[in-house]
PDB file of C-alpha atoms and ligand atoms in Angstrom:
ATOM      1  CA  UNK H   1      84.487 -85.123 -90.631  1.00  0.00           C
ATOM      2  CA  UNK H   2      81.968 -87.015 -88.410  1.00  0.00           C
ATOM      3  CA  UNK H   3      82.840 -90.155 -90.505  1.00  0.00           C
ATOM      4  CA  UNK H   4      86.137 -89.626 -89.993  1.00  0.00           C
ATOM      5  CA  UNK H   5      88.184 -90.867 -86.327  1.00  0.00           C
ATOM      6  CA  UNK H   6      91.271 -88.674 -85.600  1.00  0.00           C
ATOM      7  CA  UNK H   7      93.836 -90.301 -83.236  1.00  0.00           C
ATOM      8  CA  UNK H   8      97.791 -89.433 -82.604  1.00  0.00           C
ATOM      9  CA  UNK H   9      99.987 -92.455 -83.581  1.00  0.00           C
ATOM     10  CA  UNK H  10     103.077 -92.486 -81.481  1.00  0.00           C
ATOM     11  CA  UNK H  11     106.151 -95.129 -83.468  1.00  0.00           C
ATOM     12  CA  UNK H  12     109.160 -95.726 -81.042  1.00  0.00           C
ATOM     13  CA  UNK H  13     111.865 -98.257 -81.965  1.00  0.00           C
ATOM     14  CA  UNK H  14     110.095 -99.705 -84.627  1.00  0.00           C
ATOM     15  CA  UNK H  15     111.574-102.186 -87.286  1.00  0.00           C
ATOM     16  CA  UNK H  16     110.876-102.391 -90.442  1.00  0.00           C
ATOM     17  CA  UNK H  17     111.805-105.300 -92.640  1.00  0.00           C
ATOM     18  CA  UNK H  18     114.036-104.185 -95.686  1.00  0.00           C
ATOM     19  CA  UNK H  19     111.138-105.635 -98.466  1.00  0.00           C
ATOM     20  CA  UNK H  20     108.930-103.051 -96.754  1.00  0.00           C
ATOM     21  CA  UNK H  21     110.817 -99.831 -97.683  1.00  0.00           C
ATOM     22  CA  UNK H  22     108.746 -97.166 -99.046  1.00  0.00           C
ATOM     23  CA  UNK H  23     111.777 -95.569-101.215  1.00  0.00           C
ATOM     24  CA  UNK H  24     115.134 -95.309-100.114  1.00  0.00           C
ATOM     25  CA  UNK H  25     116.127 -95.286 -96.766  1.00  0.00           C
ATOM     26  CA  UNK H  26     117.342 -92.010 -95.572  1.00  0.00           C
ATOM     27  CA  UNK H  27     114.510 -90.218 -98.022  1.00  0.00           C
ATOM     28  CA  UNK H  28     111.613 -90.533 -95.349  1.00  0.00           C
ATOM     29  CA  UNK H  29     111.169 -87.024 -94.738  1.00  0.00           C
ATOM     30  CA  UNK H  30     111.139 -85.668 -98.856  1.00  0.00           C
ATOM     31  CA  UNK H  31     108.534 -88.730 -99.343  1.00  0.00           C
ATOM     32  CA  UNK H  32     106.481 -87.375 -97.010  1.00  0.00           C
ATOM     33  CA  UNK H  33     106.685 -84.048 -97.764  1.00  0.00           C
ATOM     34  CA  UNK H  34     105.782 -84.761-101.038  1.00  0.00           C
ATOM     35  CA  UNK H  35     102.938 -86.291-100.530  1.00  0.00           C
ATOM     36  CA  UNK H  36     101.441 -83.229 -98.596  1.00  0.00           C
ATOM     37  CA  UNK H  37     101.557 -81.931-101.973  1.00  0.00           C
ATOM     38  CA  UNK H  38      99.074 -84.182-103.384  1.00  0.00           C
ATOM     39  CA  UNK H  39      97.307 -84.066-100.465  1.00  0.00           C
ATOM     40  CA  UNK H  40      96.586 -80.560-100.270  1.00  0.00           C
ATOM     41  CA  UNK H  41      95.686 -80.735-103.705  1.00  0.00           C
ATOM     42  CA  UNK H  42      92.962 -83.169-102.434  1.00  0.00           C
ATOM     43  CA  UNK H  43      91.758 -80.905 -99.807  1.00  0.00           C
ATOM     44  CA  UNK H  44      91.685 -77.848-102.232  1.00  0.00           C
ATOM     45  CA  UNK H  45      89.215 -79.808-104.390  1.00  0.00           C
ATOM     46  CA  UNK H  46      87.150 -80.933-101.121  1.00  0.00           C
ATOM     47  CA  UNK H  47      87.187 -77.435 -99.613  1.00  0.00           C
ATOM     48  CA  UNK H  48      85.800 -76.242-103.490  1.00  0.00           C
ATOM     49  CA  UNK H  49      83.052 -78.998-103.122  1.00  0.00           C
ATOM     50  CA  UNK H  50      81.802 -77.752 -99.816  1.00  0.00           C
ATOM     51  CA  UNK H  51      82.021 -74.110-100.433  1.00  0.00           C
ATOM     52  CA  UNK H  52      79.727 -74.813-103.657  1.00  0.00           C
ATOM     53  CA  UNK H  53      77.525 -77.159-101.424  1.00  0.00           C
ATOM     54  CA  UNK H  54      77.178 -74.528 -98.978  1.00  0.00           C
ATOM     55  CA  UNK H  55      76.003 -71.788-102.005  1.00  0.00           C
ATOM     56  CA  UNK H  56      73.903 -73.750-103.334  1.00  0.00           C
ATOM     57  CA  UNK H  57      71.622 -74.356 -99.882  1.00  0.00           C
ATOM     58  CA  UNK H  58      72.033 -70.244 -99.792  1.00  0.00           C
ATOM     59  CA  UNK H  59      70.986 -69.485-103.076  1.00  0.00           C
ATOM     60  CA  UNK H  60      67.792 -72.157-102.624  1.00  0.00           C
ATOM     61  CA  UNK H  61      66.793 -70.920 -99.451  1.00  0.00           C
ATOM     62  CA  UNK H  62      66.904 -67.357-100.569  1.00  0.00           C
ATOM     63  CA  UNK H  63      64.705 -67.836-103.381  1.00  0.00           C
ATOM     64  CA  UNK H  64      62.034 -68.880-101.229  1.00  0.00           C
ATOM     65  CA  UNK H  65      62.291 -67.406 -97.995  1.00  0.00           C
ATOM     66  CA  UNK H  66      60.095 -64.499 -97.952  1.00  0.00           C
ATOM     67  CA  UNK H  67      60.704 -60.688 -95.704  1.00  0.00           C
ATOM     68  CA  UNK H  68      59.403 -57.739 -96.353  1.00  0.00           C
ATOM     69  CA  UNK H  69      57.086 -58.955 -98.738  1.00  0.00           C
ATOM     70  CA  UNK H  70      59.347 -60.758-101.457  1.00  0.00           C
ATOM     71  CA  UNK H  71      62.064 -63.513-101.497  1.00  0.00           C
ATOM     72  CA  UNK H  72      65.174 -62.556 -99.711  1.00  0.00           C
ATOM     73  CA  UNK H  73      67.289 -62.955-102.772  1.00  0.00           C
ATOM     74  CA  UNK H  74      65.195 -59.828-104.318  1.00  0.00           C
ATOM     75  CA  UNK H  75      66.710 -58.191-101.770  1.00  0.00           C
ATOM     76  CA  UNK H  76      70.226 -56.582-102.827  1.00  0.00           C
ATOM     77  CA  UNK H  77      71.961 -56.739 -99.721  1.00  0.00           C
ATOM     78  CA  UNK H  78      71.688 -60.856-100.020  1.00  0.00           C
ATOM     79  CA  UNK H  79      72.284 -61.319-103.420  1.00  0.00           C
ATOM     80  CA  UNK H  80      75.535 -59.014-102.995  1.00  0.00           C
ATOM     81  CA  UNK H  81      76.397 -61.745-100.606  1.00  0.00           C
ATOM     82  CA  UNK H  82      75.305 -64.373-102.740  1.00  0.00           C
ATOM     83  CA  UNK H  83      77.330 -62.901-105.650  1.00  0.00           C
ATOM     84  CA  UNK H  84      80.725 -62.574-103.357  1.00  0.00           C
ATOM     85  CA  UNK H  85      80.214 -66.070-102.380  1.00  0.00           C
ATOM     86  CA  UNK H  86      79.880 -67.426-106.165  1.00  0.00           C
ATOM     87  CA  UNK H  87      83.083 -65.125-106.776  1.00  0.00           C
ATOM     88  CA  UNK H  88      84.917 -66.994-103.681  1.00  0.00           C
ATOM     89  CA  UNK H  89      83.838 -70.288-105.883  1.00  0.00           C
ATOM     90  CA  UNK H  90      84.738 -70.284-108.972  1.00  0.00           C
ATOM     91  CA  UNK H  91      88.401 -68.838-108.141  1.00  0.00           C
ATOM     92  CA  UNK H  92      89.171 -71.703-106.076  1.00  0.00           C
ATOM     93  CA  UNK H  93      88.254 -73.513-108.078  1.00  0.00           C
ATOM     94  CA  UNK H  94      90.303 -72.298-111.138  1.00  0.00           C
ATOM     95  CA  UNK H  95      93.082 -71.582-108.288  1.00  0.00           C
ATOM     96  CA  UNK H  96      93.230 -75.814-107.903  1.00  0.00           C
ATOM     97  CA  UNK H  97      92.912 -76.689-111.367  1.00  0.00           C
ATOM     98  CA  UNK H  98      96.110 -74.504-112.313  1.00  0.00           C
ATOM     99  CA  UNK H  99      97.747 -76.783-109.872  1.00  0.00           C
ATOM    100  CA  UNK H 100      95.856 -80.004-110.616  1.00  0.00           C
ATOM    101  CA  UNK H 101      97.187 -79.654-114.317  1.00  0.00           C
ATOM    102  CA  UNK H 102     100.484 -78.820-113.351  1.00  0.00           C
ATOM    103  CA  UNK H 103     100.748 -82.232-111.597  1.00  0.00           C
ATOM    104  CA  UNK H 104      99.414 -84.194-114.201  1.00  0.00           C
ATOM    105  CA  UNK H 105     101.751 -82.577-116.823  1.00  0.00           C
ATOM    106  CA  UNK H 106     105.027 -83.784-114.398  1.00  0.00           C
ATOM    107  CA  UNK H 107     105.676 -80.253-113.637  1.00  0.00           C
ATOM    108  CA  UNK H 108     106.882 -79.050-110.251  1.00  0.00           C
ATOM    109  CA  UNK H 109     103.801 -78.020-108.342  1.00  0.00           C
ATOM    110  CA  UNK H 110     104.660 -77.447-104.654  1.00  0.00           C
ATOM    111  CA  UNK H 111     103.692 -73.600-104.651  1.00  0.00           C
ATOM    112  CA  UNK H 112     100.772 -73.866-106.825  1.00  0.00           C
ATOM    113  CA  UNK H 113      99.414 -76.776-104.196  1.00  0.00           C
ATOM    114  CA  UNK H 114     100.420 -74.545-101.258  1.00  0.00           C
ATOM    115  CA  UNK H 115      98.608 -71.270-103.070  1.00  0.00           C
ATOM    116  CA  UNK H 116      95.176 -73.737-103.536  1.00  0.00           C
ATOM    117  CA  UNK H 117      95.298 -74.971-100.007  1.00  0.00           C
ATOM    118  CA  UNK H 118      95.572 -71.455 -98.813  1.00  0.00           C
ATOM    119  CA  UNK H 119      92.661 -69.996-101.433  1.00  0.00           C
ATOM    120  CA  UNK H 120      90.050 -72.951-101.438  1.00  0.00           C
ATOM    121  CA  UNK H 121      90.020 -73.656 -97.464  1.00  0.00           C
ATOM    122  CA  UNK H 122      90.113 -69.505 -96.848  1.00  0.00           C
ATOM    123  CA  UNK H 123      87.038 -69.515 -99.146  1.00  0.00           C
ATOM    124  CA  UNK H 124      85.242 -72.348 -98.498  1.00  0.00           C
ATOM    125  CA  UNK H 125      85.578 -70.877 -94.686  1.00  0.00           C
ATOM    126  CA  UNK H 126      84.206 -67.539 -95.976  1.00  0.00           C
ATOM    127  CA  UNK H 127      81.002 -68.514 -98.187  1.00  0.00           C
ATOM    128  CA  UNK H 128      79.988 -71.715 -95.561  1.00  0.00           C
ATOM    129  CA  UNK H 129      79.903 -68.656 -93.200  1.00  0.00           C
ATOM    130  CA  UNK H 130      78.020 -66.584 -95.542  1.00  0.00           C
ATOM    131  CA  UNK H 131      76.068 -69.154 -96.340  1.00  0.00           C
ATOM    132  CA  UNK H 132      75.075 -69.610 -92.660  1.00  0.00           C
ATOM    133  CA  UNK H 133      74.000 -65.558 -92.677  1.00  0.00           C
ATOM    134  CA  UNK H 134      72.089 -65.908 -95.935  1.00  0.00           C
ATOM    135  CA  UNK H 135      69.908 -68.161 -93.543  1.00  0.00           C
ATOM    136  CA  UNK H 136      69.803 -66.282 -90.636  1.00  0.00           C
ATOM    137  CA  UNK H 137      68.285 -68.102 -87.743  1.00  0.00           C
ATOM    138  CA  UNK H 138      67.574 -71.408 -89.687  1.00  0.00           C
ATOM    139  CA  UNK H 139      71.045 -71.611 -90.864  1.00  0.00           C
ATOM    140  CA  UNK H 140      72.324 -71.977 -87.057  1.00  0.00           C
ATOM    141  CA  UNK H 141      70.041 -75.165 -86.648  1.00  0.00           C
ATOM    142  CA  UNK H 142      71.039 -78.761 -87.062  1.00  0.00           C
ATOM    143  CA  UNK H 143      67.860 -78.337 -89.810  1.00  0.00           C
ATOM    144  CA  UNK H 144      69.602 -77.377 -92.420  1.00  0.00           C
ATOM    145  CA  UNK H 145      73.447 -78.473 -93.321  1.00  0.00           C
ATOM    146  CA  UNK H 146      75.006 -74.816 -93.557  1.00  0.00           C
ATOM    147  CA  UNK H 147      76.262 -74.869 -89.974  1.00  0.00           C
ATOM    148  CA  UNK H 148      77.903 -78.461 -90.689  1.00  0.00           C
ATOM    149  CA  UNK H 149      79.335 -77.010 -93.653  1.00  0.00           C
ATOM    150  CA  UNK H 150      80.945 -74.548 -91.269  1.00  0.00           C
ATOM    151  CA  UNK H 151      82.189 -76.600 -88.892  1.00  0.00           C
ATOM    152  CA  UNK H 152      84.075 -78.825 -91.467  1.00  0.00           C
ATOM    153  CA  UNK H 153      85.777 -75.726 -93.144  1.00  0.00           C
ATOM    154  CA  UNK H 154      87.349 -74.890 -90.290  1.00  0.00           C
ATOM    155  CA  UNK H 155      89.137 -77.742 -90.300  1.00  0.00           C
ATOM    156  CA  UNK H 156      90.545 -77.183 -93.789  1.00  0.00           C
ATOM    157  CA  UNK H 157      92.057 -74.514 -92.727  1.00  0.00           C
ATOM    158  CA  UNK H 158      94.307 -76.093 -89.712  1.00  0.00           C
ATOM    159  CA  UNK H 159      94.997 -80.328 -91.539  1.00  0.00           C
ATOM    160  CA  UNK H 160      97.590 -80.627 -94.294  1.00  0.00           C
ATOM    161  CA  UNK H 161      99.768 -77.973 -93.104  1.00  0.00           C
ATOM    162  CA  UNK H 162      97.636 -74.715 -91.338  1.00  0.00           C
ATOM    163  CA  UNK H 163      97.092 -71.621 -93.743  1.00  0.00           C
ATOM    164  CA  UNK H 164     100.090 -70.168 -91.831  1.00  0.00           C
ATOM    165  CA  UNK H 165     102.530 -72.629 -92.970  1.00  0.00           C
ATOM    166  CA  UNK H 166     101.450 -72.642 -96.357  1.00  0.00           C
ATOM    167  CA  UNK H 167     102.940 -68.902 -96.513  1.00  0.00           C
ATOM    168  CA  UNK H 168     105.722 -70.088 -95.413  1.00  0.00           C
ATOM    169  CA  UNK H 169     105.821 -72.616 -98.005  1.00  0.00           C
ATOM    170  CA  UNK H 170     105.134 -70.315-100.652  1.00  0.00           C
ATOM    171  CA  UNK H 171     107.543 -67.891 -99.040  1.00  0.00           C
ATOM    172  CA  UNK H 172     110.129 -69.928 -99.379  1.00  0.00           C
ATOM    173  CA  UNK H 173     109.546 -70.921-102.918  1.00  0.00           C
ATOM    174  CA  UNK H 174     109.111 -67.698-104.032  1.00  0.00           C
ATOM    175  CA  UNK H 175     112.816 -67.189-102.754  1.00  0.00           C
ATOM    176  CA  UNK H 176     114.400 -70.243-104.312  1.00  0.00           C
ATOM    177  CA  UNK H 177     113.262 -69.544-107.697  1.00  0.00           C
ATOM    178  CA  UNK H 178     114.281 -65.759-106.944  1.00  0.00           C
ATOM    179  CA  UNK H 179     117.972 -66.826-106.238  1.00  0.00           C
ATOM    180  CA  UNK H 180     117.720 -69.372-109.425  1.00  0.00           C
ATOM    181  CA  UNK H 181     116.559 -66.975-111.799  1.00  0.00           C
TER     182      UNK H 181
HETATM  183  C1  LIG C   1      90.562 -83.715 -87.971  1.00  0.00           C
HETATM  184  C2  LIG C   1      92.055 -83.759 -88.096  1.00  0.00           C
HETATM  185  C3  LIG C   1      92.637 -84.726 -88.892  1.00  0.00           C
HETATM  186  C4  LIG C   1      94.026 -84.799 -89.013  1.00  0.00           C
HETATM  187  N1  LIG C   1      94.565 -85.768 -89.793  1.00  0.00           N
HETATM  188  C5  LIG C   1      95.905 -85.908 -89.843  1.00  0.00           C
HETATM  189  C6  LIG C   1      96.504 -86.973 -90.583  1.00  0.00           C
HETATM  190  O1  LIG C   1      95.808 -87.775 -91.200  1.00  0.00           O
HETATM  191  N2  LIG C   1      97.846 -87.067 -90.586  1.00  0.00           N
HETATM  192  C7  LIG C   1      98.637 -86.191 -89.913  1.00  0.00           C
HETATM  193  O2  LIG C   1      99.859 -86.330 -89.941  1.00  0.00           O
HETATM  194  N3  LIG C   1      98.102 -85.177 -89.215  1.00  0.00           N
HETATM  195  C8  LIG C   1      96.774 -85.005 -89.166  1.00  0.00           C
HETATM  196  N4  LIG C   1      96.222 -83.968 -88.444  1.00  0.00           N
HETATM  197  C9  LIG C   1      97.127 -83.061 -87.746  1.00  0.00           C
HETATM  198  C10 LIG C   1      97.219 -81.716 -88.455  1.00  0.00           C
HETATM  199  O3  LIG C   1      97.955 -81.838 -89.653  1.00  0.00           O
HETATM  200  C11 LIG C   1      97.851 -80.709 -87.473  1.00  0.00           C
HETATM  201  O4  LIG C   1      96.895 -80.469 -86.437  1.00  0.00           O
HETATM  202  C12 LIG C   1      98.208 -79.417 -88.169  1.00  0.00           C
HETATM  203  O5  LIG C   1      99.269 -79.612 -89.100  1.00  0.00           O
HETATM  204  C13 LIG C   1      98.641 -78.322 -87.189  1.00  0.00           C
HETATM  205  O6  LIG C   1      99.600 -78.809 -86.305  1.00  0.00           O
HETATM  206  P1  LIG C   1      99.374 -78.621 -84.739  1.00  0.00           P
HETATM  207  O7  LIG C   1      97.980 -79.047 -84.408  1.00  0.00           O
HETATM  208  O8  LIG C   1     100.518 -79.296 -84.060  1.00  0.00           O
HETATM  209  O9  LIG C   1      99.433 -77.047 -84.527  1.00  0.00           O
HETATM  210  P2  LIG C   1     100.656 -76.198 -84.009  1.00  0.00           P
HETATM  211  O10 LIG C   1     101.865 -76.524 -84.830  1.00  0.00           O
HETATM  212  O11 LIG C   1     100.726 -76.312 -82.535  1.00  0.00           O
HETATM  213  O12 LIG C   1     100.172 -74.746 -84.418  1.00  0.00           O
HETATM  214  C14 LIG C   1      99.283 -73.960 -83.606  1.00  0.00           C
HETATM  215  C15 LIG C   1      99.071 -72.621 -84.293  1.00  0.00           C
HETATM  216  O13 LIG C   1     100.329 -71.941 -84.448  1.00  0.00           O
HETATM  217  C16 LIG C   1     100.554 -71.638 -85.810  1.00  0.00           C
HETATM  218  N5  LIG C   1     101.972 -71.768 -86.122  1.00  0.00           N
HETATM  219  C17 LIG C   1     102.815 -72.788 -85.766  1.00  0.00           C
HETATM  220  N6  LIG C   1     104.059 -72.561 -86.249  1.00  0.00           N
HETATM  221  C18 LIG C   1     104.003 -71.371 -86.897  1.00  0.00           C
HETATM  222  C19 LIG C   1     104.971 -70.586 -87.602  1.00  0.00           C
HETATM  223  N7  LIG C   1     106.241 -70.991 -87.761  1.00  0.00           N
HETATM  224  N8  LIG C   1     104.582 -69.415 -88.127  1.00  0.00           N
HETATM  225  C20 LIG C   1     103.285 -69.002 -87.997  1.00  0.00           C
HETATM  226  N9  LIG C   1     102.321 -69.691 -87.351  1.00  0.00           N
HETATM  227  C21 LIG C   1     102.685 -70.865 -86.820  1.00  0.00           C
HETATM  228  C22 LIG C   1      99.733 -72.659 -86.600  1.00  0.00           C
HETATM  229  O14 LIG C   1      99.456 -72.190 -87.904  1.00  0.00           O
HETATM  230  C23 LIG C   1      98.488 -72.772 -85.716  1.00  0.00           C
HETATM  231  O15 LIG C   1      97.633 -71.695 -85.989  1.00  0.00           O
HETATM  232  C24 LIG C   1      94.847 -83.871 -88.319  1.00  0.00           C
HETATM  233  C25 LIG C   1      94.242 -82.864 -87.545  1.00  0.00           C
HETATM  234  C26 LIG C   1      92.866 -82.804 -87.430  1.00  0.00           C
HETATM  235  C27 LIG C   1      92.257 -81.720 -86.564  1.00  0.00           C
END
């Protein structure tokens, strides 16, 4: 996020020329709120990304950091870790394709998009934390990227809608298709 500036646009009394209309007028709101949907699609598949970035330093560092005589990854109580973290990985990442595929097939997607945001960013907050513990006092430095990795997670968590409002999205979906079916 370092790349990225973050600044608070403020639009009062604007005009905007009718040849400049992004849809209809009067639809604003539903054109925006649909594209939160893509977008948190695009943050499920960056928050996947990082979380497997952030394994991958563990897993490499563990295999050659050394205590108590062999690599740390011999040791059961870090490849437990390491294992949970791979776990966290691979179902967000089959959590965002469900709802990838569902968009590219023209099927309503919403909850599914909601559901990834929430699994992916919980995750990739989990195992860049993990990952940070796999390397103990190394993985707190600026040396290695694990504590970056953290730091940018977080984020994931609150953009796009925070984790809390994507219950309430899927909240409320779950009760509109309840009262449809
Ligand atoms: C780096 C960065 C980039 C961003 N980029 C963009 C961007 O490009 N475009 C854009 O529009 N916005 C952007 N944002 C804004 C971002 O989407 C908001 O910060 C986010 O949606 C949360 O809103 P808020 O900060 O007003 O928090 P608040 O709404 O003040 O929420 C504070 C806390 O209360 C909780 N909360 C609030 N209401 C409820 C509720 N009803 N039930 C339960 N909990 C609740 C929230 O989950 C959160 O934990 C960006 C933010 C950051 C940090």
């Amino acid at each position: 996020m370092t790349g990225s500036t973050t600044a608070a646009i403020r639009l009062d009394d604007v005009s905007v020329p009718a040849d400049r209309l992004v849809g209809d007028r009067g639809r604003g709101l539903s054109i925006a709120l649909a594209a939160l949907d893509s977008g948190r699609l695009g943050v499920s598949a960056v928050a996947v990304g990082l979380a497997q970035s952030a394994l991958d330093v563990a897993v490499r560092y563990a295999g050659e950091r050394e205590a108590f005589g062999r690599p740390i990854i011999d040791h059961q109580g870090v490849a437990f870790l390491l294992a949970d973290m791979a776990a966290a990985v691979e179902s967000a990442r089959a959590t965002y394709l469900v709802a990838a595929r569902r968009k590219d097939a023209g099927k309503e997607y919403g909850r599914q998009a909601s559901i990834a945001k929430l699994v992916a960013t919980d995750a990739a907050m989990k195992v860049t934390t993990d990952a940070v513990q796999v390397l103990g006092g190394a993985g707190y430095t600026r040396e290695f990227p694990a504590e970056r990795y953290m730091r940018e997670a977080k984020v994931m968590q609150i953009f796009e809608g925070t984790n809390q409002i994507q219950r309430m999205v899927i909240g409320k979906a779950l009760a509109r298709e309840a009262a449809a079916s």
